[in-house]
Every structure is written in C-alpha cells, then in structure tokens.
Short mmCIF file of C-alpha atoms in Angstrom, two decimals:
data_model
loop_
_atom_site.label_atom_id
_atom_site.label_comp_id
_atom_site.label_asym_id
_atom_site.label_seq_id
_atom_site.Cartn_x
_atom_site.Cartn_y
_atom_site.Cartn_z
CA UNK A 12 -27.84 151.67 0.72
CA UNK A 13 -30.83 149.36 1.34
CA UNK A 14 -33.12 148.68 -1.92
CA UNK A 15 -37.02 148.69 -1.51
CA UNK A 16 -38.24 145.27 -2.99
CA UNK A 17 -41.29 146.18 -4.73
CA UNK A 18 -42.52 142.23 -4.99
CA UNK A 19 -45.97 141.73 -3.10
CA UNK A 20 -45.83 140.11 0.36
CA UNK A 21 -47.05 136.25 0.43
CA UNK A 22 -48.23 134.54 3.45
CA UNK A 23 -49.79 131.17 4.51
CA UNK A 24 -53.78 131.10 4.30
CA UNK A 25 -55.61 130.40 7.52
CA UNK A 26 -55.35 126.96 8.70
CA UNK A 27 -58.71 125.24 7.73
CA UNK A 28 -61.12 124.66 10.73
CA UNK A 29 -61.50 121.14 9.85
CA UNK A 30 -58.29 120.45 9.89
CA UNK A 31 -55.68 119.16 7.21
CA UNK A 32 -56.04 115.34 7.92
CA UNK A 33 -55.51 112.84 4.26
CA UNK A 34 -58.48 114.11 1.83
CA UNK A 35 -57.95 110.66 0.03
CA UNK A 36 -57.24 106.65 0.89
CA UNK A 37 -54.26 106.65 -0.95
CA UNK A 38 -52.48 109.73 1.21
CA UNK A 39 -52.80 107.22 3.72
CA UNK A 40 -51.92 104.13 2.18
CA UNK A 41 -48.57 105.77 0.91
CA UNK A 42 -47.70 107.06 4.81
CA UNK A 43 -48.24 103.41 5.94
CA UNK A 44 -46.26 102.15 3.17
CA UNK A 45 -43.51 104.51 3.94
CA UNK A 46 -43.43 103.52 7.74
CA UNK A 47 -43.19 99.30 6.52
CA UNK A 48 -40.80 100.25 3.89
CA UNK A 49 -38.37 97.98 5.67
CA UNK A 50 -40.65 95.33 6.00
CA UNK A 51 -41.48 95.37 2.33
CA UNK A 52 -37.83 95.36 0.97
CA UNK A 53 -37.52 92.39 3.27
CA UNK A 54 -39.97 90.39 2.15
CA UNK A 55 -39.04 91.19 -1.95
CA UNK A 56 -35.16 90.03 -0.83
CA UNK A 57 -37.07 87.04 0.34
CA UNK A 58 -39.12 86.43 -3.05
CA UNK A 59 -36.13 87.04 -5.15
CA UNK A 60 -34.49 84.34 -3.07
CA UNK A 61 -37.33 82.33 -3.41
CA UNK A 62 -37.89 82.39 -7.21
CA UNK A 63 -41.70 82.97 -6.32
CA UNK A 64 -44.04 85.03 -4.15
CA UNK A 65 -43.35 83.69 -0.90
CA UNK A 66 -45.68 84.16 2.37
CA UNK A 67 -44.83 87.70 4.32
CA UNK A 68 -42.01 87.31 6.80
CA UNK A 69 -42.79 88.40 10.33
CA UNK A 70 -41.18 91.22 11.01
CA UNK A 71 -41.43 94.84 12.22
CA UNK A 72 -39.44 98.36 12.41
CA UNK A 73 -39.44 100.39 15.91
CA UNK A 74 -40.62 103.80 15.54
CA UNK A 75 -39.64 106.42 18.19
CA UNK A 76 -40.86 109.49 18.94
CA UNK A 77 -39.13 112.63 20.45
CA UNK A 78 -40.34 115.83 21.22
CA UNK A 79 -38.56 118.59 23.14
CA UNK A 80 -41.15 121.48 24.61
CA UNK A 81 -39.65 125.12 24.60
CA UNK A 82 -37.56 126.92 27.49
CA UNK A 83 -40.35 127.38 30.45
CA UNK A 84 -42.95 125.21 29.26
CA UNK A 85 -44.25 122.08 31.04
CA UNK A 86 -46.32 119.41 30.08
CA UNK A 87 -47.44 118.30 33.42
CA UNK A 88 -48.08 121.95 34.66
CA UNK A 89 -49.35 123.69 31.35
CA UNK A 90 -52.09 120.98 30.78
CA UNK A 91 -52.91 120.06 34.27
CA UNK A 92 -52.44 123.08 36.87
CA UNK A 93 -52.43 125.93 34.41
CA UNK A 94 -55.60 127.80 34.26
CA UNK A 95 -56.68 127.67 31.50
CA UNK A 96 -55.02 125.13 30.52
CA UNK A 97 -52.11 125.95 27.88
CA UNK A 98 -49.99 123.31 26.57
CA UNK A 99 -47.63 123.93 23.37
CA UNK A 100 -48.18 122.23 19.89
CA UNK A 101 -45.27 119.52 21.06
CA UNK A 102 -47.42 119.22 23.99
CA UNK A 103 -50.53 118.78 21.30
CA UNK A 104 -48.66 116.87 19.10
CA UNK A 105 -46.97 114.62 21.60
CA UNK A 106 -50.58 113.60 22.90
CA UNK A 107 -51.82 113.14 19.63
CA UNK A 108 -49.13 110.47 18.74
CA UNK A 109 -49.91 106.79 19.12
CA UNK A 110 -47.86 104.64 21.10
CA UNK A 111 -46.01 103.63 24.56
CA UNK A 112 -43.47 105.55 25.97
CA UNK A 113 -43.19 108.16 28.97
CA UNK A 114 -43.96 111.87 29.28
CA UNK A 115 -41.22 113.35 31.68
CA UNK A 116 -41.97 115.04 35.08
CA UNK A 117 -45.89 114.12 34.14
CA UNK A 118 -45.86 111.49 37.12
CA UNK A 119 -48.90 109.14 37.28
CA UNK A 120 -50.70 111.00 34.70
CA UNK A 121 -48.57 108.83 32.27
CA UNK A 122 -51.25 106.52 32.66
CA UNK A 123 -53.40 108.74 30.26
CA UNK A 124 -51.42 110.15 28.09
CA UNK A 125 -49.57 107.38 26.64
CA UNK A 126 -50.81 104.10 25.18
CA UNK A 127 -51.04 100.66 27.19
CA UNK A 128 -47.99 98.41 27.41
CA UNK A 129 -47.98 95.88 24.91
CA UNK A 130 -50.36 97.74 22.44
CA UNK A 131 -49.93 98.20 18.76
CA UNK A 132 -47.77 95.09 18.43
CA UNK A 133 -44.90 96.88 20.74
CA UNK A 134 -43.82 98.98 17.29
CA UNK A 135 -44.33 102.44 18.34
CA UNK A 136 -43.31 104.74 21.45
CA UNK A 137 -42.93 108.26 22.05
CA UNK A 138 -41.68 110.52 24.84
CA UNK A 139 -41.71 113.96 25.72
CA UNK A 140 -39.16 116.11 27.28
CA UNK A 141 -39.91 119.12 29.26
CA UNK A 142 -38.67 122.28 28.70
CA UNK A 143 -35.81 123.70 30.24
CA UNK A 144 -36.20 125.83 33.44
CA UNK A 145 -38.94 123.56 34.39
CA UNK A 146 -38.89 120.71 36.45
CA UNK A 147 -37.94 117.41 35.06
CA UNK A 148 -37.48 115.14 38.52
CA UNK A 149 -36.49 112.00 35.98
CA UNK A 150 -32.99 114.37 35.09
CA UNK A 151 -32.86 116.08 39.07
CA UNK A 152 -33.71 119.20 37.79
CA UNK A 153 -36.73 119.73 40.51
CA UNK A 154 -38.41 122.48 39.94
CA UNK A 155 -38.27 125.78 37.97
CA UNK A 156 -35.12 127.81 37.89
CA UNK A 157 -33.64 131.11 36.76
CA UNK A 158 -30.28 129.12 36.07
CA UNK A 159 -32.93 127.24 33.32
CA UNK A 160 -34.91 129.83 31.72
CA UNK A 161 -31.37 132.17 31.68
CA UNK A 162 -28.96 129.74 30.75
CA UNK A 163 -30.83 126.05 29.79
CA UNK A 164 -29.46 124.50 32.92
CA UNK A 165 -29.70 120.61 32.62
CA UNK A 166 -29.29 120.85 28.57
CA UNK A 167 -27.54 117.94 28.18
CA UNK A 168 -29.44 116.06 30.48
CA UNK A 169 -32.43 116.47 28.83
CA UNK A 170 -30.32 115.47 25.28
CA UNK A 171 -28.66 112.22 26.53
CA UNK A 172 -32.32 110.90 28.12
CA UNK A 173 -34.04 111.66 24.92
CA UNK A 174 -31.18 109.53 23.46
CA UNK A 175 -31.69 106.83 26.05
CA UNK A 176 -34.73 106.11 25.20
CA UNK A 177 -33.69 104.51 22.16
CA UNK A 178 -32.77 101.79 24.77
CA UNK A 179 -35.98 102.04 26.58
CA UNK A 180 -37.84 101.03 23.55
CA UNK A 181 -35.68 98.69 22.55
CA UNK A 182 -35.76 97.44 26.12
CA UNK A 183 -39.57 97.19 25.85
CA UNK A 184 -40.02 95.97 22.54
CA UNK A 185 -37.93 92.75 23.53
CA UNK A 186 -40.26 92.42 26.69
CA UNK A 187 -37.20 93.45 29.65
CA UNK A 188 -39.04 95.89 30.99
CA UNK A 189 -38.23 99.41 31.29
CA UNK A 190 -34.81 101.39 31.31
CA UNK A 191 -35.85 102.64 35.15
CA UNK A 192 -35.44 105.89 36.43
CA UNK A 193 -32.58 104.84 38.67
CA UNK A 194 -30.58 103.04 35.82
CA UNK A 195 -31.65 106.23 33.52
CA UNK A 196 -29.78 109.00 36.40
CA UNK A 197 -26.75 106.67 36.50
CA UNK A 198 -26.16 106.71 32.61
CA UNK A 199 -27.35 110.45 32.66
CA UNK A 200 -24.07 110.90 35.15
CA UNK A 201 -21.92 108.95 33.10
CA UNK A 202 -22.40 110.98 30.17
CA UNK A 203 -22.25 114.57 31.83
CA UNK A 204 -19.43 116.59 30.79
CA UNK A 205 -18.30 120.21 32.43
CA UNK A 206 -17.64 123.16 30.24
CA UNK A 207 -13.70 122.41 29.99
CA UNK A 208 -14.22 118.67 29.44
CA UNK A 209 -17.00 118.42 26.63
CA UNK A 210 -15.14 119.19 23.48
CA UNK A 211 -12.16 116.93 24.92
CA UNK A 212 -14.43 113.69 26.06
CA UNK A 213 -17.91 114.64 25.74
CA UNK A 214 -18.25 112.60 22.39
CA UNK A 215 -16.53 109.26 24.25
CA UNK A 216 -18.43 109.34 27.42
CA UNK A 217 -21.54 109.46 25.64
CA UNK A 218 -20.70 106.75 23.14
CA UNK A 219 -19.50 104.45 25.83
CA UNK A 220 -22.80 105.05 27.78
CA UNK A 221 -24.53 104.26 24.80
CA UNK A 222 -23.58 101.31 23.99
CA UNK A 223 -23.12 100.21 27.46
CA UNK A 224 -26.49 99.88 27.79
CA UNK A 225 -27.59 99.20 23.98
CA UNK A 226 -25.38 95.57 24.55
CA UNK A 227 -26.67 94.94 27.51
CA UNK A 228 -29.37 93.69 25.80
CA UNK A 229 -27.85 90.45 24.85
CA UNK A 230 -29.20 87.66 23.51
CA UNK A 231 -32.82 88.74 23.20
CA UNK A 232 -31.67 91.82 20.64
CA UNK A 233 -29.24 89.37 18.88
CA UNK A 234 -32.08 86.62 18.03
CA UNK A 235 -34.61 89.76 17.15
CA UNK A 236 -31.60 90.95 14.67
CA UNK A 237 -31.31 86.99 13.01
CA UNK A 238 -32.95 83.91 13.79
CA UNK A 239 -35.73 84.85 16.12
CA UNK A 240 -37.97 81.84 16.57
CA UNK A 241 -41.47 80.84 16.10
CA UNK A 242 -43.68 83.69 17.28
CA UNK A 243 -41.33 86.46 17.25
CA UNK A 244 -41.01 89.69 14.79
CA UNK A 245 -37.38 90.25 13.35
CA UNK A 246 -36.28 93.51 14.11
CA UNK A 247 -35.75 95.47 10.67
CA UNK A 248 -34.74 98.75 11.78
CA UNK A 249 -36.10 102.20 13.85
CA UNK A 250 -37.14 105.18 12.62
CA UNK A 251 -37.65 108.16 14.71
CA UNK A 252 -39.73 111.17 14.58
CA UNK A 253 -38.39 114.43 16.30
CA UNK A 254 -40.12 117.60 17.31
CA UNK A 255 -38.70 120.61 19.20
CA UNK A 256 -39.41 124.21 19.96
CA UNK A 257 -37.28 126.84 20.54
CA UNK A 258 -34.66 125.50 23.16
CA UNK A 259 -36.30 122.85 22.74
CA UNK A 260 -35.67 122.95 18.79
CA UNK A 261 -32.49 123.23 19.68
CA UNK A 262 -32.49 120.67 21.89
CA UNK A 263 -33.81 118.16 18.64
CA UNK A 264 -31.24 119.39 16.14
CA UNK A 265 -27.73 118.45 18.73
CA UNK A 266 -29.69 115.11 19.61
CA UNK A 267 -29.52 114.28 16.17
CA UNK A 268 -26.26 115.34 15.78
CA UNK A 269 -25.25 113.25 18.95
CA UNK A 270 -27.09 110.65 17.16
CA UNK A 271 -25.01 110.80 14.24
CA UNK A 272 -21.71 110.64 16.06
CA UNK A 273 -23.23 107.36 17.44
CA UNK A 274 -22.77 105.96 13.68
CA UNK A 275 -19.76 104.41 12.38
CA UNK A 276 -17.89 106.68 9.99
CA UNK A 277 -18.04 105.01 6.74
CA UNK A 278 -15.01 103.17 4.82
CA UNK A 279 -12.87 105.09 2.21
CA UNK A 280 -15.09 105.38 -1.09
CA UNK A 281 -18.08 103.74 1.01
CA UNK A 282 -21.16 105.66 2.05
CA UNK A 283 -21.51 106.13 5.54
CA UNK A 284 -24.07 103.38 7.25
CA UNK A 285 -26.95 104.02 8.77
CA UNK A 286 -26.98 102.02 11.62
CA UNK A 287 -25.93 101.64 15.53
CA UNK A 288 -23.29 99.13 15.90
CA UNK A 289 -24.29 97.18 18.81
CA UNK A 290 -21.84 93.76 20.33
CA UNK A 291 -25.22 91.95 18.65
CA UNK A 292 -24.88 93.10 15.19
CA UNK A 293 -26.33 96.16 13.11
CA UNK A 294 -29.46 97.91 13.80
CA UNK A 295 -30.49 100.13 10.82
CA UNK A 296 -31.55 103.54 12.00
CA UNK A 297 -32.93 106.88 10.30
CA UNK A 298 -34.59 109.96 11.07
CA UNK A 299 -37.61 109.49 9.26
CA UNK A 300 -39.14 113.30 10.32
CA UNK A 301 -37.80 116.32 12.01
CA UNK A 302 -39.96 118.81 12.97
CA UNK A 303 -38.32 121.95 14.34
CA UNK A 304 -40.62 125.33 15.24
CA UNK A 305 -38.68 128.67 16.16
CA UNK A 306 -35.17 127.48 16.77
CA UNK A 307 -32.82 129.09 18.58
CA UNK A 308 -28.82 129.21 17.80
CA UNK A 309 -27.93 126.77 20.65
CA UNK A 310 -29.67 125.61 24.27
CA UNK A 311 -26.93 126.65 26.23
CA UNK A 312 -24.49 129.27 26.74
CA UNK A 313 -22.10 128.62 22.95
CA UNK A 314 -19.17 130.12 21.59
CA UNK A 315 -18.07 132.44 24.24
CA UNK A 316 -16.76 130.17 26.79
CA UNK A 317 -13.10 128.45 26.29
CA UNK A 318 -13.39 125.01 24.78
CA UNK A 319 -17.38 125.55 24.76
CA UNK A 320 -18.91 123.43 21.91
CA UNK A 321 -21.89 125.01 21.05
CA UNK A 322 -24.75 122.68 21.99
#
C-alpha cells in the first residue's frame, strides 16, 4: 500500500526581477578563469620549463555553443512572425550568448542575431537548432510536418549538423571560411542511417564523416596544434556548452553521446582521452556545460522497432 509522506513540500522561490547575474567581481573573475583554464596550465608548463616567469604564450581555446529548441518550436517563426512574439528560453538563451556562429532556418536574420565575423578574437561561436516538426531548410526538412511533431522526423539530421559544426568553427577560427550549406547536406547524407542499418553502421558512417572533414583541414589546423608562427594563437583545446529542451533535450544528451564515440577508447589501465584524433594531431575537447530542461526518453521512435537504437 502507498505511505503518506508527512515531510513539508519545498519549492524554488520566485526568480528575482533583477535577475541572478554575479553579485561580486570575483564570481566573474573565477568564470573567466575557468573558460582560460587551458591557457593558464599552458603558460605554467611553460614557466616550469623556463625556470622563471616567462611572458604569456599566445594562445586560445574554441568555445562552442549548442542549443537544441523543443519539438514544434522555431526560432525564426516564434520570434519573428509569431504574434506576440514567443520564443523558448534556448531561443532566449541562444540570443543572449556571445559569439559567431549560425541560427538554423533563421535566413538573413543571422545578420542580427549572431556576432560579426572575426569578433572576439575568433574564440567563441554558437548555433541553434530548430526544433523538430519545424522547418530547418539547412537539413531539407522544409516546413512543418506531422511526421515531425509525431515522430521527430529529421532527428538525426538535426544531431549530426549540430556535430558539424565543430568543423565550422574550427573552419572559421583558422580563417577557411565556412562549412557551406551545400558541403553541410552532403556530409548530413553521408552520415544518415535507416532504421535496420543504424545499430549495424550508424557509429562508422558518422565517424568517417567526421573526420573526413575535421582533416580536411590540413596544414592550417596542424600549425594551430604546434608551431604556429608569429601572429597566430595556438589552439589549446574546445569546450562546448549545450542546451536542449524536450526533444530537443534529447536531442543534446545523444549528441554528446555521439560525441563521445568520436573519442578514442582509452589504453588498458589508461584513462580514456579527451580529445578528437584528427590526421593533424590531438585536439583536447570537453563539455564544459550541459543544460537540459524537460527531457524526454528519446527524439525518435526507440525500443520498439527491430535493431532500433534508441536515439
């Protein structure tokens, strides 16, 4: 038989009016020393080297941001069309986060809604993914659809480009121009699996994608890994911030997952490295924030399909 619990009921107290930005400097400081982190162990390997407090090095991390909107919501149509004008928290959030990047099926109203090329020393990006059942004409999913909303058509599209943009900002970063729409549906193609194939080669398509792409980049990612030269940042690392709701929660938690089966499994007794193995040498990665709001069990249809992996 059920018990009664007797203990009172606690909830959250209202969020503040003004807002829960840092009361104090040092909140701050310690969030920007978190995000140079990398840069900071770097230059102490370099003073221990040294014998003596040597000059900084120049060198930066690569911080991406995700965010994947909720099953029938839409940047582009919730901010701009809807009246009044209703966009989700990612929505918020996404437009509240500094740096480059792209907001899918927004169009030419990119131009406002993410920061100038070249800005903020080409560290940060950010990109947002719309919802499923909504169009997203960067994937070929057009406009909205039953097939969406019911059943998250064009899941895994929406997953692989959010992974691709690793590339993209990589891409950017080193100054060769964006991974373009064209390129982006090719890869996206590559990488699709069908229901009966995506437990048996959903994991190798993806991976070979991947780092199709990622080594593509050549030279320019191998010097910004060791020697770049005079005038150019070393590349320390990326850390990405990711955001979903509901599907679109989801949608965050089996991109980092994809993520992870992107990283080499680690030697016996070793732990397991953080880092993408490109053909140019090691790029540390890490999720440095994950930021999930009413998830749901999977995006797609999982567990009641024959070789379905849930997604």
């Amino acid at each position: 038989m059920p018990k009664l619990n007797p203990d009172n009921v606690w909830y959250p107290p209202e969020f503040p009016e003004s807002g829960r930005l840092p009361t104090a400097q040092s909140l701050t400081e310690r969030n920007r020393w978190q995000q140079e982190h990398l840069e900071h162990a770097y230059h102490n390997e370099l003073c221990a080297a040294a014998g003596w407090r040597v000059a900084p090095p120049c060198c930066r991390t690569l911080h991406i941001s995700l965010f994947f909107d909720g099953t029938g919501n839409n940047l582009n149509y919730d901010l701009y069309h809807a009246t009044p004008p209703h966009p989700t928290n990612i929505a918020r959030i996404f437009r509240a986060t500094i740096g480059q990047g792209y907001a899918g099926g927004a169009g030419d109203k990119n131009a406002v809604l993410v920061d100038q090329e070249g800005s903020a020393n080409n560290q940060y990006y950010k990109y947002y993914i719309p919802g499923v059942g909504t169009p997203f004409p960067e994937i070929m999913d057009l406009d909205y659809s039953p097939e969406g909303l019911q059943y998250a058509a064009y899941g895994e599209e929406r997953i692989n480009w959010g992974l691709l943009r690793i590339v993209d900002a990589l891409r950017r970063m080193l100054r060769l121009g964006k991974l373009s729409d064209g390129e982006s549906w090719q890869a996206l193609k590559a990488m699709a699996t069908s229901w009966i194939s995506f437990q048996i080669v959903g994991d190798y398509q993806r991976r070979s994608e991947f780092f199709r792409l990622l080594n593509k980049l050549g030279r320019p990612l191998e010097t910004a890994l060791t020697t770049p030269g005079v005038g150019q940042a070393r590349l320390m690392g990326i850390k990405l911030y990711i955001y979903g709701f509901s599907r679109g929660a989801a949608a965050a938690r089996t991109c980092v997952n994809w993520l992870n089966a992107l990283i080499p499994p680690p030697e016996q007794g070793e732990p397991q490295p953080l880092c993408l193995p490109s053909a140019m040498g090691n790029i540390p990665i890490s999720v440095e924030f994950f930021g999930l709001m009413d998830t749901v069990a999977s995006v797609g249809i999982a567990h009641i399909a024959p070789s379905r992996k849930a997604i």
